[in-house]
PDB file of C-alpha atoms in Angstrom:
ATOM      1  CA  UNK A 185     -89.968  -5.572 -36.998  1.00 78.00           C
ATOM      2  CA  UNK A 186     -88.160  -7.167 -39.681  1.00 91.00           C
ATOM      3  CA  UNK A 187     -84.758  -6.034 -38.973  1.00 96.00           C
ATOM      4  CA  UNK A 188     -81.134  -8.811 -38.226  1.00 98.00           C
ATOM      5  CA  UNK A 189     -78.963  -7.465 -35.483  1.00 98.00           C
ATOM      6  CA  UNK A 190     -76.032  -7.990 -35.264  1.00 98.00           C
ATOM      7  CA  UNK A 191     -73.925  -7.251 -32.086  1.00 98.00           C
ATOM      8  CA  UNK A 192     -69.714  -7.071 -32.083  1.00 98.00           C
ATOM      9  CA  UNK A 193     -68.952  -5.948 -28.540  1.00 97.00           C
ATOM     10  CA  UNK A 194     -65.258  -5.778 -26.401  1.00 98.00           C
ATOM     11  CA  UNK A 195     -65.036  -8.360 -23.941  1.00 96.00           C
ATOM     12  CA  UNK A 196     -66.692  -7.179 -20.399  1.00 96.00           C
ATOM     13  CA  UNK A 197     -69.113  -4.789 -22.177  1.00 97.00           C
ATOM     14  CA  UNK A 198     -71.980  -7.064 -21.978  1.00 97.00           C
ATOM     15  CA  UNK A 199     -72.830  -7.425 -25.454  1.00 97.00           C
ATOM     16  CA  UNK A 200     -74.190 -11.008 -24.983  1.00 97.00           C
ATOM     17  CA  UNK A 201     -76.178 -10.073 -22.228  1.00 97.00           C
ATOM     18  CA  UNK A 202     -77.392  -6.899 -24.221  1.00 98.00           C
ATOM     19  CA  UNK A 203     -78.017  -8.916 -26.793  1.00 98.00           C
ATOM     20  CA  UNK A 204     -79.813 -11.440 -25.128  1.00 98.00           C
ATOM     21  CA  UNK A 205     -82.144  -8.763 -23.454  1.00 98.00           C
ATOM     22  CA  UNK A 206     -83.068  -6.909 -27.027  1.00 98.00           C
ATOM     23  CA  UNK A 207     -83.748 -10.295 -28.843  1.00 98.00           C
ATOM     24  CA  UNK A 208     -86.623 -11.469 -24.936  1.00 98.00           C
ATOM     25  CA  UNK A 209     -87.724  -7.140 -25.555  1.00 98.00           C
ATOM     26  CA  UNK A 210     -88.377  -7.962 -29.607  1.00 98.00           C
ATOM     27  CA  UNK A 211     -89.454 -11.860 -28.952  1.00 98.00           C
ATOM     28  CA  UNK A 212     -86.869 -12.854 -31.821  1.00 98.00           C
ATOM     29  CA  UNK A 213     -84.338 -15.577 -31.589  1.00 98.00           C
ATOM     30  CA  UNK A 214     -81.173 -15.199 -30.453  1.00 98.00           C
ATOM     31  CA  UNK A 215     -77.533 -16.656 -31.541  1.00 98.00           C
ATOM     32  CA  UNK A 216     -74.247 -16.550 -29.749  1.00 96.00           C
ATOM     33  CA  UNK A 217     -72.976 -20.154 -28.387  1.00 92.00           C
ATOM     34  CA  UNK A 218     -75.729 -21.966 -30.176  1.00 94.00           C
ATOM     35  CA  UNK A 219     -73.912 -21.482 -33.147  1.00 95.00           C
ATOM     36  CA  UNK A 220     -71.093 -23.381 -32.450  1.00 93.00           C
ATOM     37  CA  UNK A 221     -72.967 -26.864 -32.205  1.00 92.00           C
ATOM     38  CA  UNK A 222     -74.665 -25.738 -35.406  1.00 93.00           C
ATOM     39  CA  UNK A 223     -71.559 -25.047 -36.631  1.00 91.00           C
ATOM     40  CA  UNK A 224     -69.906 -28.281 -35.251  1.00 90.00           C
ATOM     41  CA  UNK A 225     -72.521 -30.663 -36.795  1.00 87.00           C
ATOM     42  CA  UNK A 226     -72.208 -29.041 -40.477  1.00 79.00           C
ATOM     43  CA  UNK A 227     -68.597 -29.246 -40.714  1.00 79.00           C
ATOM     44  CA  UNK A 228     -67.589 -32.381 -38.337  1.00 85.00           C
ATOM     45  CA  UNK A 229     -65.071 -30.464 -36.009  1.00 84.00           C
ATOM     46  CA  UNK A 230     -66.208 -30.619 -32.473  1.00 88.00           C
ATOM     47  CA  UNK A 231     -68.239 -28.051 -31.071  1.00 89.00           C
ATOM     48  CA  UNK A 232     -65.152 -28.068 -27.808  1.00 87.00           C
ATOM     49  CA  UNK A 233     -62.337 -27.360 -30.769  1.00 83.00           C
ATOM     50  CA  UNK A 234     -64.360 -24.436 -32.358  1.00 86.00           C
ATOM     51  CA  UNK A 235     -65.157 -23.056 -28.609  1.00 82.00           C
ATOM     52  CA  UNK A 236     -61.449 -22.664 -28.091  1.00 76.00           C
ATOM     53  CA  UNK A 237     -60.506 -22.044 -31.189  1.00 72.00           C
ATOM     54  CA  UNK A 238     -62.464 -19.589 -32.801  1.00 72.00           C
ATOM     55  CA  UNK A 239     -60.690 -16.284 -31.764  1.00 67.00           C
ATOM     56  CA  UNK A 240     -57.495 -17.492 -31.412  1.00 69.00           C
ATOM     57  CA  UNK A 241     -56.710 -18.607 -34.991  1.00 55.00           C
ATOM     58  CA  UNK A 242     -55.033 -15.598 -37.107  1.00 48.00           C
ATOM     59  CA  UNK A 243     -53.198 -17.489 -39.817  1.00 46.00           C
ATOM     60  CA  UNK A 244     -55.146 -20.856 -40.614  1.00 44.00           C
ATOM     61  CA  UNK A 245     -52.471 -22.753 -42.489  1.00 41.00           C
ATOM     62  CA  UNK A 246     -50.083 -21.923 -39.144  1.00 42.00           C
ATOM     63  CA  UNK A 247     -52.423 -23.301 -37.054  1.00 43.00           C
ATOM     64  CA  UNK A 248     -52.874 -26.204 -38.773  1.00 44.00           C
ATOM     65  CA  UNK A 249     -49.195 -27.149 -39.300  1.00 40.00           C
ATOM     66  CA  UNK A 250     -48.833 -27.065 -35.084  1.00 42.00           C
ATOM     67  CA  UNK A 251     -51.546 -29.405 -34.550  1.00 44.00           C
ATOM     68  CA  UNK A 252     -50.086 -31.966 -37.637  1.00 41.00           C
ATOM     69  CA  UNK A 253     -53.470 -32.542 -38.692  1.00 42.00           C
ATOM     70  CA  UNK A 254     -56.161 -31.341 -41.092  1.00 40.00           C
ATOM     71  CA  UNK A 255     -59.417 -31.998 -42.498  1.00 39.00           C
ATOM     72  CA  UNK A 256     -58.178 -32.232 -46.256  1.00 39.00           C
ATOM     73  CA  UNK A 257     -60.541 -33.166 -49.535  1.00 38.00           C
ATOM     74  CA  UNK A 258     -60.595 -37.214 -50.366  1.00 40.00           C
ATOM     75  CA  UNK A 259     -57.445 -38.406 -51.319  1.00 40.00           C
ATOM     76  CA  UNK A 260     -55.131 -36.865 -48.944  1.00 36.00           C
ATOM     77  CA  UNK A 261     -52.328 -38.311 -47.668  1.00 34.00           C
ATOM     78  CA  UNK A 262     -50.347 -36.129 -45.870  1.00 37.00           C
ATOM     79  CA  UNK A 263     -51.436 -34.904 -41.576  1.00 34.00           C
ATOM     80  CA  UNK A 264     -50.181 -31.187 -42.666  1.00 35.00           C
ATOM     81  CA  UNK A 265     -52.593 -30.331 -45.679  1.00 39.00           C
ATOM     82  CA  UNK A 266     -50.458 -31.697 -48.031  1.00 36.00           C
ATOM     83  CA  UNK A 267     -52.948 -33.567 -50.637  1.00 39.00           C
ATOM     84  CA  UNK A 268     -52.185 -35.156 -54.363  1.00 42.00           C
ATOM     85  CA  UNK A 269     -55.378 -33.525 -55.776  1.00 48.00           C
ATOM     86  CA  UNK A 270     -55.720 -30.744 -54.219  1.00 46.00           C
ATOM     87  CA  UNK A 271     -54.874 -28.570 -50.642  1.00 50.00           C
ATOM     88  CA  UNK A 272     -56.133 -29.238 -47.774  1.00 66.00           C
ATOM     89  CA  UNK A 273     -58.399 -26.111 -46.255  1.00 72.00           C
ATOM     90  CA  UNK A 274     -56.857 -24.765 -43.093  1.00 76.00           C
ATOM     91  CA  UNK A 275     -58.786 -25.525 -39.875  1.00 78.00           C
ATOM     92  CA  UNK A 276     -59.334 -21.996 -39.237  1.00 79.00           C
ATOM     93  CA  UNK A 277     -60.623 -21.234 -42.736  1.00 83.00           C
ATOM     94  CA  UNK A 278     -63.119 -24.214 -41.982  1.00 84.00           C
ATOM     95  CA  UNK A 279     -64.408 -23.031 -38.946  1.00 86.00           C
ATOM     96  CA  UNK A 280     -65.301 -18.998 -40.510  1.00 89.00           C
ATOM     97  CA  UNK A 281     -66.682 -21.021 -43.677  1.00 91.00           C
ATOM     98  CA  UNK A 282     -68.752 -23.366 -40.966  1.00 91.00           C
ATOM     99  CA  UNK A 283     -70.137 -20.310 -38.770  1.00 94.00           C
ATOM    100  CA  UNK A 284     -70.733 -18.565 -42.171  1.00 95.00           C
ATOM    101  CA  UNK A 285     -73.184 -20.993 -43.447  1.00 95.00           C
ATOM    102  CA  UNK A 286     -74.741 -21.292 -40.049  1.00 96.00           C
ATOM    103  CA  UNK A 287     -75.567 -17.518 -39.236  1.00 97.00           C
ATOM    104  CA  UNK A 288     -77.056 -16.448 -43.177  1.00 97.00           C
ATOM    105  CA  UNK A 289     -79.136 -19.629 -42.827  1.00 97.00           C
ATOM    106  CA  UNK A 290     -80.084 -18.592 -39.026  1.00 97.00           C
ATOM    107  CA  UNK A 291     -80.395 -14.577 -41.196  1.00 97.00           C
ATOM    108  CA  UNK A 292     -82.437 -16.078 -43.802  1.00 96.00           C
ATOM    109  CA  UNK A 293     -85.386 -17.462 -41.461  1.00 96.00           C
ATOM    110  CA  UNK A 294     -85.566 -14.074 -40.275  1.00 96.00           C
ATOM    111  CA  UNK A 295     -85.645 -11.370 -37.476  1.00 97.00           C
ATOM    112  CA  UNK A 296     -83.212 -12.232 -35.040  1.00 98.00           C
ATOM    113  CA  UNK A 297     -79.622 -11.449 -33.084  1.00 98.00           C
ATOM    114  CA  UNK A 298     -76.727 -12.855 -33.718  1.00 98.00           C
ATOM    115  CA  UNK A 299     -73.713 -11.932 -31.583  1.00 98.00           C
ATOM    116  CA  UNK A 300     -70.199 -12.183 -32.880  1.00 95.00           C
ATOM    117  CA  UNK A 301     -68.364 -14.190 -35.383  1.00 94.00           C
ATOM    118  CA  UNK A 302     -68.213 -11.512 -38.517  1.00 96.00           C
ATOM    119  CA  UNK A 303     -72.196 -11.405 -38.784  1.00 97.00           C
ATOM    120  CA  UNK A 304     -71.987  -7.866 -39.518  1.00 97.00           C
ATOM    121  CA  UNK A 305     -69.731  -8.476 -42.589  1.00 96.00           C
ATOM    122  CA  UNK A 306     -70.792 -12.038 -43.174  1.00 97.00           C
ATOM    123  CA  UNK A 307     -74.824 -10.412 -43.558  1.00 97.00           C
ATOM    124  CA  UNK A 308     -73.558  -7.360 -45.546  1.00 93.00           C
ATOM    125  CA  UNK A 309     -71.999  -9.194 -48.067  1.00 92.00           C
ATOM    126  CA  UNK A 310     -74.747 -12.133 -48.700  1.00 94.00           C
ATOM    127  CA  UNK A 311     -76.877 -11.364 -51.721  1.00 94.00           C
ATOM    128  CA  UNK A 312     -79.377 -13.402 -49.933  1.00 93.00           C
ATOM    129  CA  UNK A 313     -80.178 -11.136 -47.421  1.00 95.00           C
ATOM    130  CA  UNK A 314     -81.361  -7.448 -47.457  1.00 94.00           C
ATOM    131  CA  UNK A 315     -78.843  -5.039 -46.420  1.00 94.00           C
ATOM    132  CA  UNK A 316     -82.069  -2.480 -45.390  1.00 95.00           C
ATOM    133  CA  UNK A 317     -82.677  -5.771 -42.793  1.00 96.00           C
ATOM    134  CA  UNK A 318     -79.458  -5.803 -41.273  1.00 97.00           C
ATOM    135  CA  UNK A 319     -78.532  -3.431 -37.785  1.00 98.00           C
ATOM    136  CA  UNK A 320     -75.309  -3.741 -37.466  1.00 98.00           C
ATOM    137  CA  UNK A 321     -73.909  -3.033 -33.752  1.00 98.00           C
ATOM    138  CA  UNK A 322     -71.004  -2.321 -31.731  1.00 98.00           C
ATOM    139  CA  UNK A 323     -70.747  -2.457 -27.794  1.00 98.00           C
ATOM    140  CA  UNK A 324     -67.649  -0.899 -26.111  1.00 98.00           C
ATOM    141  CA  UNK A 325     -67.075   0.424 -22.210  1.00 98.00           C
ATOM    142  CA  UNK A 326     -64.369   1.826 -20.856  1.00 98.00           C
ATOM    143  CA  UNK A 327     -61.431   0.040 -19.349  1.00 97.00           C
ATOM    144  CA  UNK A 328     -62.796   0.066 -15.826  1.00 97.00           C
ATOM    145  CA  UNK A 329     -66.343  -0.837 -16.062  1.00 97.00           C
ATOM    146  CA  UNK A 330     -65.086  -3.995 -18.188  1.00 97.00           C
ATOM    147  CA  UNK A 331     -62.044  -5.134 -15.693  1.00 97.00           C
ATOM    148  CA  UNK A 332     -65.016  -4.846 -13.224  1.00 96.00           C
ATOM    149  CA  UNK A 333     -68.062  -6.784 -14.608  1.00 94.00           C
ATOM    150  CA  UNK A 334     -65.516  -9.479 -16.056  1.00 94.00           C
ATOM    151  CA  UNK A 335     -64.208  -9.976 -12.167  1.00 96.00           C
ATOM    152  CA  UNK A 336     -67.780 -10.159 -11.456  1.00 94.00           C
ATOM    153  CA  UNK A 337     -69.347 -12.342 -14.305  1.00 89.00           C
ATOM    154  CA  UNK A 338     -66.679 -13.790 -15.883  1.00 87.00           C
ATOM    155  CA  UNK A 339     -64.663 -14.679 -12.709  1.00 91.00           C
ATOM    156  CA  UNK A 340     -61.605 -13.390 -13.600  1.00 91.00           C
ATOM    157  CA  UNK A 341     -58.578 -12.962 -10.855  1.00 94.00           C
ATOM    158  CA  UNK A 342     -58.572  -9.352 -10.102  1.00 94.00           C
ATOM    159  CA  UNK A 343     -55.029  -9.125 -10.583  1.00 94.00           C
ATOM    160  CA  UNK A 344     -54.715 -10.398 -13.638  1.00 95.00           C
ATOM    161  CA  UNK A 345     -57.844  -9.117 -15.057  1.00 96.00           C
ATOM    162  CA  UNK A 346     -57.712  -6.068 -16.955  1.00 97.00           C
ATOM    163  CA  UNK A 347     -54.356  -7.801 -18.997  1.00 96.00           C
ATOM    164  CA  UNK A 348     -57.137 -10.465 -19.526  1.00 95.00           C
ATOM    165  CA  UNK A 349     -59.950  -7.984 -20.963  1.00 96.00           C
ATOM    166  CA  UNK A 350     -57.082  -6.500 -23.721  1.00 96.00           C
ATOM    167  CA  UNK A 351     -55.652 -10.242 -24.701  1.00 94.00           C
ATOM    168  CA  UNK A 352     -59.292 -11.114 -25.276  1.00 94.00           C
ATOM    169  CA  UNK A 353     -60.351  -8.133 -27.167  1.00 96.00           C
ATOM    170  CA  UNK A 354     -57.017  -8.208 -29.096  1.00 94.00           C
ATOM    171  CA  UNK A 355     -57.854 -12.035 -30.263  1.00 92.00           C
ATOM    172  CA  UNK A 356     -61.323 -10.505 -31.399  1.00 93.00           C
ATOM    173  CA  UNK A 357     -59.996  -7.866 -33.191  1.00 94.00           C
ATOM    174  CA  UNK A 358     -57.229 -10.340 -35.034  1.00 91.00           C
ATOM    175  CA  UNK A 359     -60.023 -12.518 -35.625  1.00 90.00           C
ATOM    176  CA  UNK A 360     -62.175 -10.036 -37.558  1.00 93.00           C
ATOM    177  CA  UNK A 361     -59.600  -7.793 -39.168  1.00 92.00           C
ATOM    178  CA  UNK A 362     -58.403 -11.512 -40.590  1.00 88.00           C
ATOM    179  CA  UNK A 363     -61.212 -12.883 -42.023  1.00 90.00           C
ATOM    180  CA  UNK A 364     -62.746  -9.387 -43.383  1.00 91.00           C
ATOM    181  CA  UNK A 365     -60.005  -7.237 -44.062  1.00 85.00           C
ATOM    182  CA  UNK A 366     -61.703  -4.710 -41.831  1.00 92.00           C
ATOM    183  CA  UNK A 367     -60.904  -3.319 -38.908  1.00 95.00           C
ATOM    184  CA  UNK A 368     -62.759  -4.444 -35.707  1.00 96.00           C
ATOM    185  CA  UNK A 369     -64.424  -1.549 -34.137  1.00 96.00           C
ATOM    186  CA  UNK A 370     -64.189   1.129 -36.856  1.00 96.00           C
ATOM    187  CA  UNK A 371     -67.553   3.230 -37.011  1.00 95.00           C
ATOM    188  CA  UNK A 372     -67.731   2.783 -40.337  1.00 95.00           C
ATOM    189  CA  UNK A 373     -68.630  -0.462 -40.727  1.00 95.00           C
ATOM    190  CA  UNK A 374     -71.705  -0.402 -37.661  1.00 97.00           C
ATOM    191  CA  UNK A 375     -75.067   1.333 -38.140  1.00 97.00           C
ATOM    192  CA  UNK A 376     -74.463   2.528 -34.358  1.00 97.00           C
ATOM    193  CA  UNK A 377     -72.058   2.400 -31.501  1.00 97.00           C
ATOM    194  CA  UNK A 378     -73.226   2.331 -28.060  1.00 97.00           C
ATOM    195  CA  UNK A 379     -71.093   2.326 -24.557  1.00 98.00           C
ATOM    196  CA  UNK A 380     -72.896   0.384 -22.630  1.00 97.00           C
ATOM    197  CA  UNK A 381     -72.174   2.310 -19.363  1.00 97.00           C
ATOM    198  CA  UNK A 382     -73.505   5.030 -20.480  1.00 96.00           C
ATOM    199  CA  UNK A 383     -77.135   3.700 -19.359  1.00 94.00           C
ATOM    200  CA  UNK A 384     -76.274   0.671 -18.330  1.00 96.00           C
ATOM    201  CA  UNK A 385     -77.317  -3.364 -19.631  1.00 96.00           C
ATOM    202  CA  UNK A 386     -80.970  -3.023 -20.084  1.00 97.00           C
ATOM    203  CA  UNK A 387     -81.091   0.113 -21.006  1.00 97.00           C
ATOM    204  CA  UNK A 388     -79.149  -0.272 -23.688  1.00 98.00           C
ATOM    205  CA  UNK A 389     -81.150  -3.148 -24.967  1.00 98.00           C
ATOM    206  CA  UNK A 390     -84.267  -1.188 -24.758  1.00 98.00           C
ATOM    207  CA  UNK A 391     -82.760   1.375 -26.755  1.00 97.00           C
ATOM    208  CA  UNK A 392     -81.782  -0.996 -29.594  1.00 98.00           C
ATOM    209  CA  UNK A 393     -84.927  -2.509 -29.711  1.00 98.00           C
ATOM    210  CA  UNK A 394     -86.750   0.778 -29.887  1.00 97.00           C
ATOM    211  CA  UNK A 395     -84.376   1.571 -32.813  1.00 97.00           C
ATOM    212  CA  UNK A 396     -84.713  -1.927 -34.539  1.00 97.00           C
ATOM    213  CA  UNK A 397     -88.515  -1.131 -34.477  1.00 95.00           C
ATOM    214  CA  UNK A 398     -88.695   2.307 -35.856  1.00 92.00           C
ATOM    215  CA  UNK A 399     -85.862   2.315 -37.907  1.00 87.00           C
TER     216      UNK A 399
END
């Protein structure tokens, strides 16, 4: 099995858990928060401003002009990116080009799964790795079944939940159509689309792991 999956999922479908349950079927190593420290320690932002961060940065230089500080080249001298030699790279440009560097070094070692954070398009577009190698996936469930695990799992107030599940799948969707000039969910740009309550969690991760392996 030499095949890189990579898993976008809507919030509540439990693609991490999915994920996590094909990469223990496949024995592979698998990627979702660990990439954040690894992400932290190559670019010097801390692994707690990334966390938060992340999806909720759609226009870098914005972002960066609200907090009135950036992480500019040598020789700057201004807090909002503006430099004498050259400008400063928005915070949320750092953080993709961070997590980028991270996940084709994590793709490079191997078979493994990496959940989130543009690895389908970050993978497809690396001359470095094989495109045959990647499986690229996307996770969805209907309205209902995510409101209900995210009360569950995520321990979200049941009356605010389901406005909770579309703000977070909105930020994901502004975070990907952003930084690939794609759009987040389209079944063009995944190898297969699965609703995970269709057969449920492990199911579904037995299903992608039979498919990594034969395919």
């Amino acid at each position: 099995m030499n095949k890189i999956i990579t898993i976008s999922r809507e919030y509540g479908s439990g693609g991490h858990t999915i994920g996590q349950k094909t990469a223990e079927i496949l024995g592979i190593p698998f990627y979702d928060k660990e990439i954040i420290d690894m992400s932290a320690k190559d670019s010097g932002l801390s692994p707690d401003f990334i966390q938060k961060t992340e999806q909720n940065i759609s226009s870098g230089w914005l972002y960066t002009l609200l907090l009135g500080a950036s992480y500019a080249s040598p020789g700057t001298s201004s807090r909002l990116g503006m430099s004498t030699q050259a400008p400063a790279v928005p915070l949320a440009d750092q953080v993709f080009n961070a997590q980028r560097k991270v996940i084709i070094e994590l793709a490079k070692k191997g078979p493994c799964v990496i959940v989130g954070r543009c690895s389908d398009y970050i993978l497809r577009h690396c001359d470095e790795i094989n495109p045959d190698n990647l499986l690229n996936i996307f996770i969805y469930a209907p309205m209902e079944d995510k409101v209900k695990r995210a009360i569950e799992q995520k321990g979200l107030d049941p009356a605010t939940a389901e406005k909770e599940v579309k703000l977070i799948d909105k930020r994901r969707a502004n975070h990907y159509n952003t930084f690939t000039e794609r759009t987040w969910g389209n079944r063009i740009h995944y190898d297969l689309l699965i609703n995970s309550s269709l057969v449920g969690v492990e199911n579904t991760a037995m299903m992608i792991a039979q498919i990594a392996q034969h395919c």
